[in-house]
XYZ file of C-alpha atoms in Angstrom:
351
model
C 2.766 95.125 -221.712
C 5.608 92.562 -222.882
C 8.552 92.902 -220.535
C 11.925 91.730 -222.679
C 14.740 90.133 -221.321
C 18.535 91.109 -222.457
C 21.559 89.204 -221.135
C 24.545 91.266 -220.722
C 26.290 89.793 -223.593
C 23.368 90.496 -225.880
C 23.623 94.154 -224.978
C 26.861 95.100 -226.941
C 25.346 92.814 -229.747
C 22.132 95.101 -229.812
C 24.104 98.521 -229.403
C 25.919 97.233 -232.501
C 22.897 96.999 -234.606
C 21.423 100.212 -233.667
C 24.598 102.170 -234.727
C 23.417 101.150 -238.224
C 20.468 103.603 -237.878
C 20.949 105.725 -234.790
C 23.543 107.785 -233.191
C 23.845 106.499 -229.766
C 24.727 108.659 -226.506
C 25.488 107.152 -223.237
C 27.087 107.569 -219.823
C 30.719 107.468 -219.854
C 33.357 108.082 -217.088
C 35.323 111.634 -217.616
C 37.850 112.362 -215.061
C 36.445 112.547 -211.446
C 32.719 111.830 -212.626
C 30.164 110.911 -215.211
C 29.176 112.376 -218.475
C 26.811 111.768 -221.680
C 28.778 111.647 -225.065
C 28.087 110.027 -228.417
C 29.242 106.318 -227.943
C 31.803 105.588 -230.726
C 32.372 102.472 -232.053
C 32.843 99.453 -229.635
C 32.210 101.753 -226.453
C 29.270 100.689 -224.436
C 27.444 102.665 -221.877
C 28.882 103.025 -218.308
C 26.078 102.454 -215.865
C 28.115 102.155 -212.841
C 27.348 105.953 -212.267
C 24.789 107.043 -209.865
C 24.154 110.156 -211.903
C 26.158 112.168 -214.006
C 27.413 115.625 -213.280
C 25.139 117.238 -216.255
C 21.932 115.825 -217.339
C 21.801 114.892 -220.951
C 19.723 117.886 -221.849
C 22.336 119.297 -224.036
C 21.690 116.222 -226.628
C 18.202 118.037 -227.254
C 19.125 121.753 -226.512
C 22.810 122.204 -227.232
C 24.632 124.722 -224.896
C 25.871 126.597 -228.020
C 23.870 126.003 -231.487
C 23.949 127.606 -234.711
C 20.871 129.298 -236.119
C 21.698 131.173 -239.286
C 24.860 131.926 -241.428
C 25.680 134.879 -243.347
C 28.307 136.981 -245.359
C 28.924 140.517 -244.815
C 30.572 140.599 -248.559
C 28.811 143.187 -250.681
C 30.248 141.482 -253.849
C 28.320 138.425 -253.095
C 24.704 138.125 -254.554
C 23.589 136.622 -251.069
C 25.054 139.465 -248.697
C 23.494 140.212 -245.939
C 21.044 137.279 -246.038
C 20.210 135.351 -243.270
C 20.529 131.492 -244.104
C 19.593 128.600 -242.196
C 22.564 126.872 -240.714
C 23.343 122.900 -241.279
C 21.039 120.751 -239.181
C 21.425 117.211 -238.274
C 17.863 115.652 -236.975
C 18.916 112.095 -237.920
C 17.381 109.374 -235.349
C 19.654 109.189 -232.198
C 19.217 107.324 -228.704
C 19.831 108.777 -225.315
C 20.698 105.603 -223.542
C 20.456 105.632 -219.926
C 19.077 108.655 -219.070
C 17.767 108.399 -215.462
C 14.100 108.821 -215.158
C 14.343 112.341 -213.416
C 16.392 113.791 -216.670
C 13.374 112.017 -218.555
C 11.019 113.602 -216.781
C 12.701 116.757 -217.073
C 12.792 116.910 -220.881
C 8.872 116.793 -220.687
C 8.832 119.453 -218.385
C 10.880 121.330 -220.609
C 8.622 120.771 -223.542
C 5.923 122.549 -222.000
C 8.108 125.767 -222.883
C 9.331 124.944 -226.137
C 6.175 123.152 -227.726
C 3.268 125.480 -227.128
C -0.293 125.998 -228.817
C 1.286 129.618 -229.840
C 4.861 128.707 -230.986
C 6.753 125.207 -231.671
C 10.587 125.696 -231.306
C 11.762 124.459 -234.580
C 15.533 123.543 -233.035
C 14.530 122.172 -229.959
C 11.730 120.180 -231.498
C 13.408 118.568 -234.232
C 16.447 117.193 -232.075
C 13.284 116.161 -229.725
C 11.690 114.079 -232.305
C 14.444 112.808 -233.419
C 15.324 111.309 -230.358
C 14.467 107.829 -228.643
C 14.852 107.918 -224.959
C 15.984 104.765 -222.884
C 15.867 104.863 -219.265
C 17.959 103.132 -216.556
C 16.180 102.672 -213.670
C 17.606 104.091 -210.324
C 18.561 101.595 -207.854
C 21.204 103.638 -205.877
C 20.120 107.118 -205.491
C 22.445 109.791 -203.982
C 22.029 111.281 -200.558
C 20.285 114.739 -202.155
C 18.101 112.968 -204.305
C 14.533 113.841 -203.331
C 12.414 112.567 -206.921
C 10.137 110.858 -205.108
C 8.129 114.120 -203.572
C 9.204 115.989 -206.755
C 6.741 114.300 -208.945
C 9.343 111.548 -210.155
C 10.739 108.383 -209.083
C 13.565 105.781 -209.378
C 11.357 104.134 -211.968
C 9.185 106.907 -213.277
C 8.134 106.399 -217.026
C 7.122 110.084 -218.349
C 9.249 111.024 -221.100
C 10.730 107.558 -221.833
C 10.298 105.126 -225.101
C 12.119 102.337 -222.605
C 12.854 101.890 -219.066
C 15.610 99.297 -218.468
C 16.131 97.446 -214.756
C 19.303 96.152 -214.149
C 19.147 92.770 -212.757
C 22.469 91.542 -211.824
C 23.201 89.578 -214.697
C 21.023 90.401 -217.383
C 18.154 93.733 -217.829
C 14.887 93.856 -218.163
C 13.382 96.179 -220.652
C 9.827 97.760 -220.432
C 8.945 99.236 -223.746
C 6.806 102.304 -223.074
C 6.157 103.611 -226.449
C 6.228 102.708 -230.366
C 9.288 104.328 -230.587
C 10.524 102.117 -227.629
C 9.176 99.000 -229.716
C 11.052 99.772 -232.637
C 14.265 100.460 -231.054
C 14.005 96.970 -229.324
C 13.386 95.381 -232.699
C 16.179 97.178 -234.857
C 18.442 95.785 -231.531
C 17.130 92.193 -231.711
C 16.083 92.487 -228.073
C 12.685 90.639 -228.428
C 12.897 87.941 -225.792
C 9.972 87.882 -223.312
C 10.197 87.719 -219.906
C 8.207 86.016 -217.314
C 9.534 88.764 -214.595
C 7.917 91.175 -212.326
C 9.290 94.526 -213.842
C 8.647 96.926 -210.629
C 10.105 93.944 -208.381
C 13.064 96.374 -207.073
C 10.757 99.553 -207.528
C 9.593 99.998 -203.599
C 12.768 99.485 -202.222
C 14.636 102.250 -204.718
C 12.120 104.333 -203.387
C 12.120 103.528 -199.895
C 16.271 104.802 -200.295
C 15.197 108.130 -200.979
C 16.072 109.801 -197.605
C 14.988 113.494 -198.537
C 11.915 114.840 -199.674
C 10.062 118.329 -199.958
C 6.809 119.673 -199.190
C 5.019 121.182 -202.103
C 1.434 120.963 -201.013
C 0.735 124.552 -200.434
C 2.752 126.294 -203.146
C -0.219 126.026 -205.919
C -2.369 128.041 -203.769
C -0.123 130.204 -201.913
C -0.520 134.418 -202.449
C 2.332 135.232 -205.236
C 2.736 138.778 -203.671
C 3.149 137.164 -200.217
C 5.683 134.818 -201.557
C 7.296 137.553 -203.539
C 7.773 140.046 -200.467
C 8.613 137.288 -197.689
C 11.397 138.230 -195.558
C 13.761 135.145 -195.850
C 14.964 135.936 -199.604
C 17.664 138.422 -197.914
C 18.712 135.505 -195.919
C 18.785 132.812 -198.491
C 20.575 135.192 -201.283
C 23.183 136.225 -198.583
C 25.608 133.584 -199.106
C 24.737 133.305 -203.162
C 27.797 134.362 -205.621
C 25.423 134.170 -208.610
C 27.993 131.875 -210.525
C 24.967 130.315 -212.313
C 26.382 126.907 -211.735
C 22.942 125.724 -210.280
C 21.326 126.694 -213.659
C 23.640 125.044 -215.741
C 23.730 121.613 -213.872
C 19.579 121.828 -213.448
C 17.903 119.599 -215.975
C 14.756 121.896 -216.145
C 16.479 125.246 -216.852
C 15.978 126.527 -220.507
C 17.400 129.899 -220.342
C 19.198 130.792 -223.430
C 20.703 134.001 -225.523
C 20.813 134.861 -228.981
C 24.226 136.236 -230.118
C 26.148 137.172 -233.288
C 29.777 136.289 -233.945
C 31.432 137.669 -236.862
C 34.798 137.078 -237.997
C 36.036 138.825 -240.883
C 33.155 139.223 -243.388
C 31.414 135.858 -242.436
C 28.936 135.513 -239.602
C 26.684 132.974 -237.716
C 24.060 133.944 -235.048
C 23.893 131.332 -232.391
C 21.922 130.362 -229.344
C 23.817 129.899 -226.162
C 22.846 128.550 -222.767
C 22.417 131.530 -220.483
C 21.144 131.780 -216.931
C 18.782 134.065 -214.983
C 21.506 134.272 -211.996
C 23.877 136.556 -214.439
C 23.081 140.106 -213.746
C 23.220 141.172 -217.098
C 20.614 138.458 -218.434
C 17.992 141.112 -218.048
C 19.336 144.018 -218.488
C 17.493 146.326 -221.065
C 18.842 148.555 -224.030
C 17.828 151.465 -221.786
C 20.418 150.322 -218.996
C 17.522 149.642 -216.708
C 17.887 146.067 -215.266
C 14.837 144.657 -213.755
C 16.712 141.917 -211.684
C 19.585 144.419 -210.768
C 20.283 143.091 -206.916
C 21.713 139.396 -206.231
C 18.360 138.896 -204.139
C 16.285 139.727 -207.241
C 18.005 137.072 -208.815
C 17.689 134.432 -206.345
C 14.243 135.141 -205.804
C 13.492 134.866 -209.496
C 15.000 131.418 -209.877
C 13.290 129.851 -207.126
C 9.878 131.688 -207.879
C 10.094 130.601 -211.181
C 10.846 126.704 -210.432
C 8.430 126.679 -206.962
C 5.666 129.222 -208.136
C 5.100 130.859 -211.416
C 5.471 127.408 -213.483
C 3.434 125.494 -210.720
C 0.458 128.292 -211.420
C 1.137 128.539 -215.194
C 1.246 124.915 -216.332
C -0.482 122.941 -213.207
C 1.990 120.203 -213.489
C 3.426 120.579 -210.222
C 6.870 122.589 -209.628
C 9.645 122.497 -212.406
C 12.051 120.336 -210.317
C 12.435 116.817 -210.740
C 14.581 116.055 -207.378
C 17.650 115.388 -208.857
C 19.842 116.801 -206.312
C 22.314 118.184 -208.861
C 22.243 121.951 -207.752
C 22.876 120.705 -203.994
C 25.734 118.757 -204.926
C 26.991 121.384 -206.808
C 26.434 124.830 -205.268
C 29.689 126.257 -203.674
C 27.771 127.804 -200.951
C 25.632 125.477 -199.956
C 22.301 126.693 -200.770
C 19.656 123.819 -200.740
C 16.634 124.172 -203.123
C 15.064 121.790 -200.537
C 14.943 124.379 -197.510
C 14.100 126.672 -199.845
C 10.890 125.156 -200.858
C 10.281 124.492 -197.361
C 10.380 127.884 -196.112
C 8.069 128.682 -199.380
C 5.678 126.022 -198.580
C 5.709 126.865 -194.745
C 5.159 130.671 -195.546
C 2.096 129.824 -197.835
C 0.343 127.949 -194.646
C 1.215 130.711 -192.485
C -0.792 132.760 -194.471
C -3.615 130.664 -194.587
C -3.870 130.274 -191.275
C -3.604 134.313 -190.636
C -6.222 134.719 -193.108
C -8.614 131.925 -191.053
C -9.044 129.557 -193.912
């Protein structure tokens, strides 16, 4: 596979060429952190970031998305008929996405693109998007991607992976979509260089880890009934921050909003940490306590997902939930407790 070299001067020219056929999204500085925004004309992505506060998952899975519109005006022939809301599935590029966030999109796809059902909204935006990754040579202290099935140079979910080499970039095309994008940008100069030269050094900077080797075989009911959930959930305030910053969380709610005689039906991000997320119309709530909700979050990511998809844990080790949690709940510690308890159960059963 041919590796391409791009000088830093050529980057802006290529982005200008891409704007003729794509919407460009990239990391930009915003107040005290970085976020992914659509890049206006003459604005380049800011690659000085370690990682953004929110992942770019909202470009494929918007925080609020109109699904249908309707009118309640009975004098109109189309009264009470749901009409598909206007959609924009024009080509777009997420430029500079970290490999962990790209892998998160792949994990999320398992929920929205199944044998039985394909979510048309999520799939429409996903298929319109080309993912251009920026390798992560300076990971955060809370990153543990290398033990979460990912890594600073992980390629899963990417169409192109770029590595910053100081005065130039190296670009590695990983799909036909990626090759087309490089051609449109005019980035075609082959490089005689080892793309993975910095990979081992970047991985060596990942200072923390999680153990997951016992989770798949662990007894589900034994983990569900473990006594450590009371301690883990004690400090939680159910603010939902962990779920909103998580690149693999996909919970949503569908609500109708009516103003006068016009209305719309929209899909909005939701959180399993919120008390009303699972409440039934009868008033019964199967996860009525804080302990229930905290346990659900970790059991879903570290046990149910592992058993259902056989694709590892539903976590890419980006560490955002650790950095953002106001009460210092750490998924690495919870994963360690679950994995250790699974090992204890195996020993107790004499296996």
